[in-house]
Amino acid sequence: MDNPIALILGGIGFKFILLMKLIFKIVFLEGDKYEESIDS
């Protein structure tokens, strides 16, 4: 079960998913702020 390649790929994949979630959250929040500033 201790396959170093699988562990490395799994770690990269996990970090990549977290990074994409973070980017999506930032873009989504910034988009909301931008739309609000246009409305006002």
Tab-separated table of N, CA and C in Angstrom:
chain	number	residue	atom	x	y	z
A	1	MET	N	0.843	-1.212	0.000
A	1	MET	CA	0.000	0.000	0.000
A	1	MET	C	0.877	1.260	0.000
A	2	ASP	N	2.132	1.110	0.447
A	2	ASP	CA	3.026	2.273	0.473
A	2	ASP	C	3.684	2.467	-0.885
A	3	ASN	N	2.920	2.942	-1.844
A	3	ASN	CA	3.450	3.217	-3.175
A	3	ASN	C	3.766	4.708	-3.251
A	4	PRO	N	5.058	5.076	-3.235
A	4	PRO	CA	5.426	6.505	-3.194
A	4	PRO	C	4.874	7.300	-4.363
A	5	ILE	N	4.844	6.695	-5.552
A	5	ILE	CA	4.323	7.415	-6.727
A	5	ILE	C	2.841	7.737	-6.535
A	6	ALA	N	2.083	6.768	-6.060
A	6	ALA	CA	0.650	6.980	-5.840
A	6	ALA	C	0.427	8.038	-4.760
A	7	LEU	N	1.248	8.002	-3.707
A	7	LEU	CA	1.117	8.986	-2.628
A	7	LEU	C	1.406	10.389	-3.144
A	8	ILE	N	2.451	10.521	-3.964
A	8	ILE	CA	2.809	11.835	-4.507
A	8	ILE	C	1.705	12.348	-5.427
A	9	LEU	N	1.243	11.481	-6.329
A	9	LEU	CA	0.185	11.903	-7.250
A	9	LEU	C	-1.088	12.253	-6.488
A	10	GLY	N	-1.400	11.477	-5.462
A	10	GLY	CA	-2.583	11.754	-4.659
A	10	GLY	C	-2.460	13.091	-3.943
A	11	GLY	N	-1.260	13.364	-3.407
A	11	GLY	CA	-1.044	14.631	-2.713
A	11	GLY	C	-1.169	15.815	-3.662
A	12	ILE	N	-0.585	15.685	-4.865
A	12	ILE	CA	-0.667	16.758	-5.857
A	12	ILE	C	-2.129	16.968	-6.270
A	13	GLY	N	-2.833	15.873	-6.513
A	13	GLY	CA	-4.231	15.975	-6.921
A	13	GLY	C	-5.076	16.652	-5.854
A	14	PHE	N	-4.815	16.295	-4.578
A	14	PHE	CA	-5.573	16.876	-3.469
A	14	PHE	C	-5.300	18.372	-3.365
A	15	LYS	N	-4.013	18.756	-3.456
A	15	LYS	CA	-3.664	20.172	-3.381
A	15	LYS	C	-4.236	20.926	-4.572
A	16	PHE	N	-4.227	20.286	-5.745
A	16	PHE	CA	-4.755	20.932	-6.950
A	16	PHE	C	-6.250	21.218	-6.790
A	17	ILE	N	-6.992	20.252	-6.222
A	17	ILE	CA	-8.432	20.433	-6.009
A	17	ILE	C	-8.678	21.573	-5.026
A	18	LEU	N	-7.880	21.613	-3.935
A	18	LEU	CA	-8.031	22.693	-2.961
A	18	LEU	C	-7.731	24.035	-3.613
A	19	LEU	N	-6.682	24.068	-4.440
A	19	LEU	CA	-6.299	25.309	-5.110
A	19	LEU	C	-7.412	25.776	-6.039
A	20	MET	N	-8.001	24.872	-6.791
A	20	MET	CA	-9.070	25.236	-7.713
A	20	MET	C	-10.295	25.748	-6.954
A	21	LYS	N	-10.589	25.113	-5.802
A	21	LYS	CA	-11.712	25.583	-4.983
A	21	LYS	C	-11.447	26.998	-4.489
A	22	LEU	N	-10.188	27.243	-4.061
A	22	LEU	CA	-9.824	28.566	-3.554
A	22	LEU	C	-9.944	29.612	-4.652
A	23	ILE	N	-9.423	29.283	-5.839
A	23	ILE	CA	-9.487	30.218	-6.969
A	23	ILE	C	-10.946	30.501	-7.331
A	24	PHE	N	-11.769	29.452	-7.374
A	24	PHE	CA	-13.183	29.633	-7.718
A	24	PHE	C	-13.873	30.539	-6.704
A	25	LYS	N	-13.548	30.327	-5.405
A	25	LYS	CA	-14.152	31.124	-4.344
A	25	LYS	C	-13.765	32.588	-4.495
A	26	ILE	N	-12.489	32.846	-4.768
A	26	ILE	CA	-11.996	34.221	-4.926
A	26	ILE	C	-12.656	34.874	-6.128
A	27	VAL	N	-12.665	34.168	-7.262
A	27	VAL	CA	-13.253	34.718	-8.487
A	27	VAL	C	-14.738	35.002	-8.278
A	28	PHE	N	-15.432	34.077	-7.603
A	28	PHE	CA	-16.868	34.218	-7.386
A	28	PHE	C	-17.158	35.423	-6.495
A	29	LEU	N	-16.378	35.564	-5.405
A	29	LEU	CA	-16.592	36.685	-4.485
A	29	LEU	C	-16.242	38.008	-5.161
A	30	GLU	N	-15.125	38.031	-5.894
A	30	GLU	CA	-14.730	39.255	-6.594
A	30	GLU	C	-15.786	39.620	-7.635
A	31	GLY	N	-16.349	38.623	-8.302
A	31	GLY	CA	-17.387	38.870	-9.293
A	31	GLY	C	-18.609	39.504	-8.651
A	32	ASP	N	-18.984	39.015	-7.447
A	32	ASP	CA	-20.127	39.579	-6.734
A	32	ASP	C	-19.870	41.038	-6.390
A	33	LYS	N	-18.669	41.332	-5.890
A	33	LYS	CA	-18.326	42.718	-5.530
A	33	LYS	C	-18.384	43.611	-6.766
A	34	TYR	N	-17.866	43.085	-7.881
A	34	TYR	CA	-17.817	43.862	-9.116
A	34	TYR	C	-19.229	44.198	-9.594
A	35	GLU	N	-20.123	43.220	-9.536
A	35	GLU	CA	-21.504	43.449	-9.964
A	35	GLU	C	-22.188	44.464	-9.057
A	36	GLU	N	-21.907	44.376	-7.749
A	36	GLU	CA	-22.514	45.324	-6.810
A	36	GLU	C	-22.046	46.740	-7.100
A	37	SER	N	-20.759	46.899	-7.416
A	37	SER	CA	-20.219	48.240	-7.676
A	37	SER	C	-20.818	48.811	-8.962
A	38	ILE	N	-21.172	47.958	-9.909
A	38	ILE	CA	-21.796	48.431	-11.152
A	38	ILE	C	-23.223	48.914	-10.852
A	39	ASP	N	-23.943	48.184	-9.995
A	39	ASP	CA	-25.327	48.530	-9.678
A	39	ASP	C	-25.417	49.876	-8.958
A	40	SER	N	-24.486	50.144	-8.059
A	40	SER	CA	-24.572	51.366	-7.239
A	40	SER	C	-24.233	52.615	-8.042
